[in-house]
mmCIF file of C-alpha atoms and ligand atoms in Angstrom:
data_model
loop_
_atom_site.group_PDB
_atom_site.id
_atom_site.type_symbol
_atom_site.label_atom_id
_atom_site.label_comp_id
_atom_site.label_asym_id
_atom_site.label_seq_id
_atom_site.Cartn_x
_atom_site.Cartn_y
_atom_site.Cartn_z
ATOM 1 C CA UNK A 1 23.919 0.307 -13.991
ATOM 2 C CA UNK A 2 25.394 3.786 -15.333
ATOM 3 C CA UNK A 3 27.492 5.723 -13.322
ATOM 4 C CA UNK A 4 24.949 8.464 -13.859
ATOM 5 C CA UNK A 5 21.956 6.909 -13.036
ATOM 6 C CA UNK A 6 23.814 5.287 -10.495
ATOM 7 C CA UNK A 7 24.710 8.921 -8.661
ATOM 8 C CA UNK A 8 20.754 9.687 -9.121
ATOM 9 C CA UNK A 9 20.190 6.837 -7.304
ATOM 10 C CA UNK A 10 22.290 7.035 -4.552
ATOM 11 C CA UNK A 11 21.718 11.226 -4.259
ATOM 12 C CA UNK A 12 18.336 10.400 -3.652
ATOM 13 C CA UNK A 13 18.892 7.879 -1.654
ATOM 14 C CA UNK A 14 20.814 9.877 1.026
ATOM 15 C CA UNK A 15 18.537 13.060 0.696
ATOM 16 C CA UNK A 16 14.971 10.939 1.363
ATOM 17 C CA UNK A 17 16.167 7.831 3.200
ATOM 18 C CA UNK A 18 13.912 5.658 0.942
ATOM 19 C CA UNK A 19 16.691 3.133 -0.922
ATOM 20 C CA UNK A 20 15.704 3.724 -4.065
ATOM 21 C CA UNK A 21 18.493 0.630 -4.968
ATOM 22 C CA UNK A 22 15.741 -1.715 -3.777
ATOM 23 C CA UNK A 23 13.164 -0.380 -6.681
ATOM 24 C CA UNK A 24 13.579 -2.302 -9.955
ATOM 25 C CA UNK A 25 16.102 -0.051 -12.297
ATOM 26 C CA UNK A 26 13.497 -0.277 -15.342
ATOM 27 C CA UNK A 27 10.682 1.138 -12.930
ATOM 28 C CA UNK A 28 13.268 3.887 -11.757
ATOM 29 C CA UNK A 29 14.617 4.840 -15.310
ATOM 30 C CA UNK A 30 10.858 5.037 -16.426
ATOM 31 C CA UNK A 31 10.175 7.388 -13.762
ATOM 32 C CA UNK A 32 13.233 9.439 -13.900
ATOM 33 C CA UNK A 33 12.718 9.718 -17.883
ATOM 34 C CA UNK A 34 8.820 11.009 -16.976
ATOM 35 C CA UNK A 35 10.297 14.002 -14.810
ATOM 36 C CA UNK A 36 13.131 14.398 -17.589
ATOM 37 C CA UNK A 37 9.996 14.802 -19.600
ATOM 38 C CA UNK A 38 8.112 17.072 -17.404
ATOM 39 C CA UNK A 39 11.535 19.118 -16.999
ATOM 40 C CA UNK A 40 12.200 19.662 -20.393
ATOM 41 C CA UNK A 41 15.879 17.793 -20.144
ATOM 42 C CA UNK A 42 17.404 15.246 -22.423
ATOM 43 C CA UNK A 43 19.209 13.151 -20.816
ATOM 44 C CA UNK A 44 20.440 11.657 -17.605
ATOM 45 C CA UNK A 45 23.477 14.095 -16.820
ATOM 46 C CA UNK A 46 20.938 17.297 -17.399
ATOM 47 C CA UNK A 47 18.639 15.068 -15.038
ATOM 48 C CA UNK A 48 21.362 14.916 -12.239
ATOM 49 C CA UNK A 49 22.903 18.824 -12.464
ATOM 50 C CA UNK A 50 19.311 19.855 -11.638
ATOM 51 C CA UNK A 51 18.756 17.091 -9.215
ATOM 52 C CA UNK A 52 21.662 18.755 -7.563
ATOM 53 C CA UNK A 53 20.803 22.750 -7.763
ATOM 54 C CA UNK A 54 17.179 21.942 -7.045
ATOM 55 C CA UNK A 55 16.391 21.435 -3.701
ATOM 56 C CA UNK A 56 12.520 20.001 -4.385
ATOM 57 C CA UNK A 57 13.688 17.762 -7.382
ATOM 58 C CA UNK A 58 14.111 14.873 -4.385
ATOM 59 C CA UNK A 59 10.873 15.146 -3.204
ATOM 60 C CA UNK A 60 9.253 15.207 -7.040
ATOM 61 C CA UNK A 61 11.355 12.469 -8.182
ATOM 62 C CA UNK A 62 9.795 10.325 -4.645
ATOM 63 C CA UNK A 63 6.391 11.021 -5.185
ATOM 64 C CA UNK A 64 7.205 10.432 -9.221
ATOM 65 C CA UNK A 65 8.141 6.841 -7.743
ATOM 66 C CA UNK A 66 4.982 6.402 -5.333
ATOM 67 C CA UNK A 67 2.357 5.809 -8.200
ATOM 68 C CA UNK A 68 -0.870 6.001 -5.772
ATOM 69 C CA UNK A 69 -3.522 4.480 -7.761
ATOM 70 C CA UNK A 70 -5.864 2.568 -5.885
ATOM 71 C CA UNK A 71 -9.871 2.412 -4.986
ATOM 72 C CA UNK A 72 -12.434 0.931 -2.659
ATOM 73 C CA UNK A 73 -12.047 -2.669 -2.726
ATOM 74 C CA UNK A 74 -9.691 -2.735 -6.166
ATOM 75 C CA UNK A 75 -10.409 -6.063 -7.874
ATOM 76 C CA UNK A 76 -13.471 -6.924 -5.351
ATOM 77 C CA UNK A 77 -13.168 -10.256 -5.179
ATOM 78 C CA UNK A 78 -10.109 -10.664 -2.873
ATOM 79 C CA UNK A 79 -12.225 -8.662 -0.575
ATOM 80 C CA UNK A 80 -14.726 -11.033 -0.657
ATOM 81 C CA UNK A 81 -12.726 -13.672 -0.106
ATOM 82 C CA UNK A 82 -11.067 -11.830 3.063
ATOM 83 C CA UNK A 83 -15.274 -10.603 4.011
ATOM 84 C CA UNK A 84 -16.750 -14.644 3.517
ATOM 85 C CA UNK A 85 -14.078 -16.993 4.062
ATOM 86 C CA UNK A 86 -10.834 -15.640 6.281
ATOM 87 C CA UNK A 87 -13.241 -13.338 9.054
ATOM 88 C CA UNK A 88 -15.264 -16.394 9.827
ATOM 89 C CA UNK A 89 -12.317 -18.241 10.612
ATOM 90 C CA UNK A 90 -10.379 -15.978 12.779
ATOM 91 C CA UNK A 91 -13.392 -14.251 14.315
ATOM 92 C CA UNK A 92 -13.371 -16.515 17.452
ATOM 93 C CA UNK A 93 -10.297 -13.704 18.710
ATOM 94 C CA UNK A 94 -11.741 -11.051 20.906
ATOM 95 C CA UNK A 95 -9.365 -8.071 18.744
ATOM 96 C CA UNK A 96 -7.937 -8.810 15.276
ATOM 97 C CA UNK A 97 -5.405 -6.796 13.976
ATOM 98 C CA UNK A 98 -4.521 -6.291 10.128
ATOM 99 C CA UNK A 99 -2.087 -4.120 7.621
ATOM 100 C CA UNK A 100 -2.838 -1.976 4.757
ATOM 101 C CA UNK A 101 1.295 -2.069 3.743
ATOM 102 C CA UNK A 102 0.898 0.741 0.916
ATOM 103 C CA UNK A 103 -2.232 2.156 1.815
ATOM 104 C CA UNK A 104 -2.031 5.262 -0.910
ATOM 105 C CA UNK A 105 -5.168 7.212 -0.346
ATOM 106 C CA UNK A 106 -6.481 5.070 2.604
ATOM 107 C CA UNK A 107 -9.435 3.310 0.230
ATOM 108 C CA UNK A 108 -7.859 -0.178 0.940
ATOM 109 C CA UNK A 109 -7.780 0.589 4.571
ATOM 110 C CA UNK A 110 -11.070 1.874 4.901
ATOM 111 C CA UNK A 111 -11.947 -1.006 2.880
ATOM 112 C CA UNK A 112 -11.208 -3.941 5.341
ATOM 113 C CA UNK A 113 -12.609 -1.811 8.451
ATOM 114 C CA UNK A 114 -15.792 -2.211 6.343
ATOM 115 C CA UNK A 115 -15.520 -5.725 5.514
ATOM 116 C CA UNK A 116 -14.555 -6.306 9.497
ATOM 117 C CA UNK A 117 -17.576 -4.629 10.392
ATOM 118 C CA UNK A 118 -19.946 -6.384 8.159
ATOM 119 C CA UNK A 119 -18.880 -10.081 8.895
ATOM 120 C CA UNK A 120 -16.918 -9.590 12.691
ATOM 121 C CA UNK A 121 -18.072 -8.762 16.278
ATOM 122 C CA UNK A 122 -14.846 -8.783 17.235
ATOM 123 C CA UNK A 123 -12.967 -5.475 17.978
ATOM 124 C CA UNK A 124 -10.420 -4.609 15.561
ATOM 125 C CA UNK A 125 -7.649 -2.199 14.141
ATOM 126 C CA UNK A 126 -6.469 -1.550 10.515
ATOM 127 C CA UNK A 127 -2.830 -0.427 10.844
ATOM 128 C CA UNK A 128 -2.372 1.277 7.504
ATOM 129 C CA UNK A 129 1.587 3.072 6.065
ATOM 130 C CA UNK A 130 2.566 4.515 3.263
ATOM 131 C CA UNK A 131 5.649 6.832 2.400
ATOM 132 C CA UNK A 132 4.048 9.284 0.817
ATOM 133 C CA UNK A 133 2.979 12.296 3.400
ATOM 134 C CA UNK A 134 0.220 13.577 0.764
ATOM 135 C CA UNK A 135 -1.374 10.511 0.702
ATOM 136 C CA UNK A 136 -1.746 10.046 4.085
ATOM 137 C CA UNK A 137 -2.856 13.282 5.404
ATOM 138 C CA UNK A 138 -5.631 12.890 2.107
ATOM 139 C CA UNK A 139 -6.412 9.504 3.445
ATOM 140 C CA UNK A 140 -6.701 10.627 7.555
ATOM 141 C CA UNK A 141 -9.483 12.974 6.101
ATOM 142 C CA UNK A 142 -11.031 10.457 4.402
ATOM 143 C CA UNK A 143 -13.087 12.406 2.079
ATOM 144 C CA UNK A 144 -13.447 10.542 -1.566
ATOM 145 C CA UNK A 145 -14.692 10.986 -5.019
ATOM 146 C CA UNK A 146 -17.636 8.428 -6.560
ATOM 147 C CA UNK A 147 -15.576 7.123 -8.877
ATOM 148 C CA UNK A 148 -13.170 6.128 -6.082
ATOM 149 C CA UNK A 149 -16.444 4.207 -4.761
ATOM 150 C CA UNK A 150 -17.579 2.066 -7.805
ATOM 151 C CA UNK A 151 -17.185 -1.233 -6.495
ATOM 152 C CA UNK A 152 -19.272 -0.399 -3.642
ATOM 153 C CA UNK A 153 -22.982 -1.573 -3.478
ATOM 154 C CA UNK A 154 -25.707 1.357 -2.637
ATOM 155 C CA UNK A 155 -26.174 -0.175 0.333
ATOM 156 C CA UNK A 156 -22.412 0.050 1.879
ATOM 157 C CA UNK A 157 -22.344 3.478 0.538
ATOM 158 C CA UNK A 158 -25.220 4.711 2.650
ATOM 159 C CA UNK A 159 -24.007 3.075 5.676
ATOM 160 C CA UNK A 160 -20.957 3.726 5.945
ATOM 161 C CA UNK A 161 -20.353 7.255 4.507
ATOM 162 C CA UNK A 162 -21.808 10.540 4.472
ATOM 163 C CA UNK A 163 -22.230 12.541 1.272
ATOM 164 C CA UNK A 164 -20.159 15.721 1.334
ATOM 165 C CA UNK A 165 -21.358 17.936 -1.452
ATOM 166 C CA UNK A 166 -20.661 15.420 -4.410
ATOM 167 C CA UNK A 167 -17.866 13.396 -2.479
ATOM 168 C CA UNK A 168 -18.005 11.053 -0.159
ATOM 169 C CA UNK A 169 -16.826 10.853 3.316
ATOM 170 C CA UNK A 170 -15.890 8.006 5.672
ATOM 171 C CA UNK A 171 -17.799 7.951 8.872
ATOM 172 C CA UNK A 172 -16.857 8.223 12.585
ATOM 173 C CA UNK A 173 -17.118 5.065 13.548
ATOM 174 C CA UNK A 174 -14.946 3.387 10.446
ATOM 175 C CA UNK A 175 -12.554 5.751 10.644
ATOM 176 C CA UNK A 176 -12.253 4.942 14.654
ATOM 177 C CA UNK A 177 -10.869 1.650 13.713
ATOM 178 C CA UNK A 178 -8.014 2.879 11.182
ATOM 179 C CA UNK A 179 -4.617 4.418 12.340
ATOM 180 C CA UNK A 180 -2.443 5.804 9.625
ATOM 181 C CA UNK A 181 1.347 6.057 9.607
ATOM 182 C CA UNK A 182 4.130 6.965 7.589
ATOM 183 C CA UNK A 183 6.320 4.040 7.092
ATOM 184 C CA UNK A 184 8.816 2.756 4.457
ATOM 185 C CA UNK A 185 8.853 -1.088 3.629
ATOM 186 C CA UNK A 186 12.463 -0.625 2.072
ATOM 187 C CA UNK A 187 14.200 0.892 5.397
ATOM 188 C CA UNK A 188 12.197 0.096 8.246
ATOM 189 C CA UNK A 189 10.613 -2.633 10.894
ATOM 190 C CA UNK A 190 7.082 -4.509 10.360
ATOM 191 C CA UNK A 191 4.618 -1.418 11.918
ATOM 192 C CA UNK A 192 3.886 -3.994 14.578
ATOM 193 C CA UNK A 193 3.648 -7.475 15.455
ATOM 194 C CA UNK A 194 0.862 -10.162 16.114
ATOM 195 C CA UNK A 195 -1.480 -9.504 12.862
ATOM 196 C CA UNK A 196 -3.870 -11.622 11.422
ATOM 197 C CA UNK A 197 -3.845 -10.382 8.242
ATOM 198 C CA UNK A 198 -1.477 -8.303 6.090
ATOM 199 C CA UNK A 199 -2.992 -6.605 2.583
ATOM 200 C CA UNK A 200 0.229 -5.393 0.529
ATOM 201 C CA UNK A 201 -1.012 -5.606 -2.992
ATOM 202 C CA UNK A 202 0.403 -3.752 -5.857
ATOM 203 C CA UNK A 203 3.217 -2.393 -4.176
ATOM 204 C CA UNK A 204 6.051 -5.085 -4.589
ATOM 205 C CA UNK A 205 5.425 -4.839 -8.259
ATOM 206 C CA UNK A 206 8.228 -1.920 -7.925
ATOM 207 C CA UNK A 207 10.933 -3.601 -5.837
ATOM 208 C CA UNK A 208 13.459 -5.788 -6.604
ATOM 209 C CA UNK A 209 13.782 -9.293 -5.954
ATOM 210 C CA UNK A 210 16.354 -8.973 -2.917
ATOM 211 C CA UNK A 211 13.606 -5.786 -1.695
ATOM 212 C CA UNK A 212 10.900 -8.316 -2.443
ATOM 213 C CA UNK A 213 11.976 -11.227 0.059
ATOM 214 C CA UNK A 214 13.390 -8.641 2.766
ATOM 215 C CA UNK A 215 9.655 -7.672 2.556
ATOM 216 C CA UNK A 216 8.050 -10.998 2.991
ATOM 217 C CA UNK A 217 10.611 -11.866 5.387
ATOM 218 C CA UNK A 218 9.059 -8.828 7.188
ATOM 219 C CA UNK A 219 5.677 -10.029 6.850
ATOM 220 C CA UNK A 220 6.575 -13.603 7.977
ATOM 221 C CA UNK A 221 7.854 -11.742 11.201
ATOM 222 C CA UNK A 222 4.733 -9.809 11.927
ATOM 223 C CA UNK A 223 2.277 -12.378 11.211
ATOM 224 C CA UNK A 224 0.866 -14.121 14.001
ATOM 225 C CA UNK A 225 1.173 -17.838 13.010
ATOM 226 C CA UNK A 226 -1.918 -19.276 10.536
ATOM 227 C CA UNK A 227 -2.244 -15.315 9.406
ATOM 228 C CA UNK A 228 -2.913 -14.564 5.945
ATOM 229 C CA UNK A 229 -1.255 -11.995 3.063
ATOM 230 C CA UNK A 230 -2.750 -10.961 0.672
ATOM 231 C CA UNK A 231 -1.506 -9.784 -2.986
ATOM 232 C CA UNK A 232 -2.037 -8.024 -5.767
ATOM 233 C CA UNK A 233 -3.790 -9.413 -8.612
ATOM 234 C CA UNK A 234 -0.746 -9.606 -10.748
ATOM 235 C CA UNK A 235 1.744 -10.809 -8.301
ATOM 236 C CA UNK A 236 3.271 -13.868 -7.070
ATOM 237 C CA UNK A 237 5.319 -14.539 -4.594
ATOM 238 C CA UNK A 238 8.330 -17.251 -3.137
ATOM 239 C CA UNK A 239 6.453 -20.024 -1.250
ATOM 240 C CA UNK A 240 8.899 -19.905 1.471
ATOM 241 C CA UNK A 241 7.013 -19.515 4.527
ATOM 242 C CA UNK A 242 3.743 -18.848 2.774
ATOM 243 C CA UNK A 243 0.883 -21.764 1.493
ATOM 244 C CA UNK A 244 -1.254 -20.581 -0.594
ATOM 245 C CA UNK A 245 -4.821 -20.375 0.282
ATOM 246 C CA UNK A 246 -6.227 -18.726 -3.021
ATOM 247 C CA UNK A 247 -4.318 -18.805 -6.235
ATOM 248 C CA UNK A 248 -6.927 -16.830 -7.968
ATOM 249 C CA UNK A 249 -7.266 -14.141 -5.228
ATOM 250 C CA UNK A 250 -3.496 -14.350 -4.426
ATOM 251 C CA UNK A 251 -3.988 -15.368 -0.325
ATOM 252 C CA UNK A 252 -1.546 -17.076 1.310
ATOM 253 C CA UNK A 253 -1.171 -18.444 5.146
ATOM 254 C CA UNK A 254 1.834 -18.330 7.344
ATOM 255 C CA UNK A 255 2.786 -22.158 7.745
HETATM 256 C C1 SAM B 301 -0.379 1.486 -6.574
HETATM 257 S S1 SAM B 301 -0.486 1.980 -4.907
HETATM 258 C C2 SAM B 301 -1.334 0.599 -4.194
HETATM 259 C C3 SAM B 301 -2.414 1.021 -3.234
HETATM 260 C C4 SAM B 301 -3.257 -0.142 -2.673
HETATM 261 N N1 SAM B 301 -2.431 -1.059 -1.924
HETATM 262 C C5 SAM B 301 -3.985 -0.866 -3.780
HETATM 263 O O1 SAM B 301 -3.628 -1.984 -4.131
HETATM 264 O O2 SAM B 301 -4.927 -0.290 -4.337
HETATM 265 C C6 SAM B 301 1.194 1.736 -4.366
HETATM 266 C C7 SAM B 301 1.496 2.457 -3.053
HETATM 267 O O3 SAM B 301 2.728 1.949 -2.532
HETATM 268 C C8 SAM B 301 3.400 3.008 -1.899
HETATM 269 N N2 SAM B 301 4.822 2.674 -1.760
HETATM 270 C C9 SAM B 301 5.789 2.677 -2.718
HETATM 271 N N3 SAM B 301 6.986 2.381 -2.171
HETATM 272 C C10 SAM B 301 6.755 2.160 -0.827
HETATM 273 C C11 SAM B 301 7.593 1.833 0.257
HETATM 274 N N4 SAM B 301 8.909 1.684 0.096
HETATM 275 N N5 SAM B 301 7.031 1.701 1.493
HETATM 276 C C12 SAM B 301 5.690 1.883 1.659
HETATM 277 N N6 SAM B 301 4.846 2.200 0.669
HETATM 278 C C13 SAM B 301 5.373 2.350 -0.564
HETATM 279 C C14 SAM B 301 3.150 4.181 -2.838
HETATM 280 O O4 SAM B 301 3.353 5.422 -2.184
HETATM 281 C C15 SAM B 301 1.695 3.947 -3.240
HETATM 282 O O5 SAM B 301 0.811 4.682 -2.440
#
């Protein structure tokens, strides 16, 4: 690592409290280079001077890091699979607790309260972070484009949103069961303890390795024991601590 990028690194660092040293370097550069881009500078040291005169440059750079894309049950299937063959087996509990862990927008959250309330009587809460502020005050609101909704058959739409002009909001009594927080996966504590399942997909595509098991070890910690994780499509993970359930939907089970 450059002494230059190195001081971006740690100036952030110390002005946002994320640790940006637990993000993969080639995921950093590429999003330091895009605000070089947007900025108009050409290289690093340029990069850093304004880092250092600007006081907003921390805050752009951070949200520059915290790619939010993300929509109603993304992929489908693991949904699915968490809707037809983990509810049924954990649905003898009276409350069931899971984790949206990098919850963007809130459409993965809102997205298991609806698969709990299709295929569960029991009572349940969908803890759901994120570190970016934007997204979650976006996501508490709960309002959504169509688009944002195209995995989603007609018949979930109508019952569990309203139509808002052309959008499409979440109603009362899914949002009830959702509680949104601001929390950091690099710096901080599991959100709480005792969940059945955890959802962190496509967020530890950015971390390092080290960041990567601190975050597992994490999840090992909060997961009640026999709870489930699920991944992102295109990860994998250590099996340390972890069977896996479904290679193809990328669920694994605390052992
Ligand atoms: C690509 S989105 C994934 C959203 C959703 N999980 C999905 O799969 O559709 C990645 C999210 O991870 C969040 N994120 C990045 N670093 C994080 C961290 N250290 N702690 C918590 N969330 C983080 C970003 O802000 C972003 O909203």
């Amino acid at each position: 690592m450059d002494l230059i990028f190195k001081a971006i690194v740690n100036q952030v660092s110390k002005k946002s409290g994320l640790k940006l040293e637990m993000y993969r370097e080639s995921y950093l550069r590429r999003r330091i280079e895009l605000r070089m881009r947007i900025l108009g500078l050409k290289d690093l040291s340029e990069y850093y001077s304004y880092l250092k005169s600007c006081e907003k440059e921390v805050e752009e750079l951070v949200n520059a890091i915290a790619i939010n894309v993300t929509e109603f049950m993304r992929d489908k299937t693991p949904f699915e699979f968490f809707m037809k063959k983990i509810l049924p087996k954990i649905s003898y509990k009276k409350i069931l607790r899971f984790w949206s862990a990098g919850c963007a927008y809130g459409e993965e959250a809102y997205s298991i309260a609806i698969c709990a309330l299709e295929a569960t009587e029991s009572n349940f809460t969908v803890y759901a972070t994120d570190i970016d502020e934007d997204c979650l005050q976006k996501a508490t609101l709960g309002v959504y484009a169509e688009s944002q909704l195209r995995n989603l058959d007609e018949e979930i739409k109508r019952k569990y949103f309203e139509k808002v002009g052309n959008r499409f909001k979440v109603k009362e009594f899914v949002k009830r069961h959702v509680r949104f927080k601001r929390h950091d996966l690099t710096s901080q504590e599991p959100i709480t303890k005792f969940l059945d399942t955890i959802f962190c997909r496509n967020v530890m595509i950015y971390f390092t390795e080290e960041q990567k098991a601190k975050v597992l070890r994490d999840f090992h910690d909060a997961l009640v024991d026999g709870g489930y994780l699920i991944i992102g499509k295109s990860e994998s993970i250590p099996r340390q601590g972890f069977d896996c359930v479904s290679l193809t939907e990328k669920v694994y089970r605390k052992v």
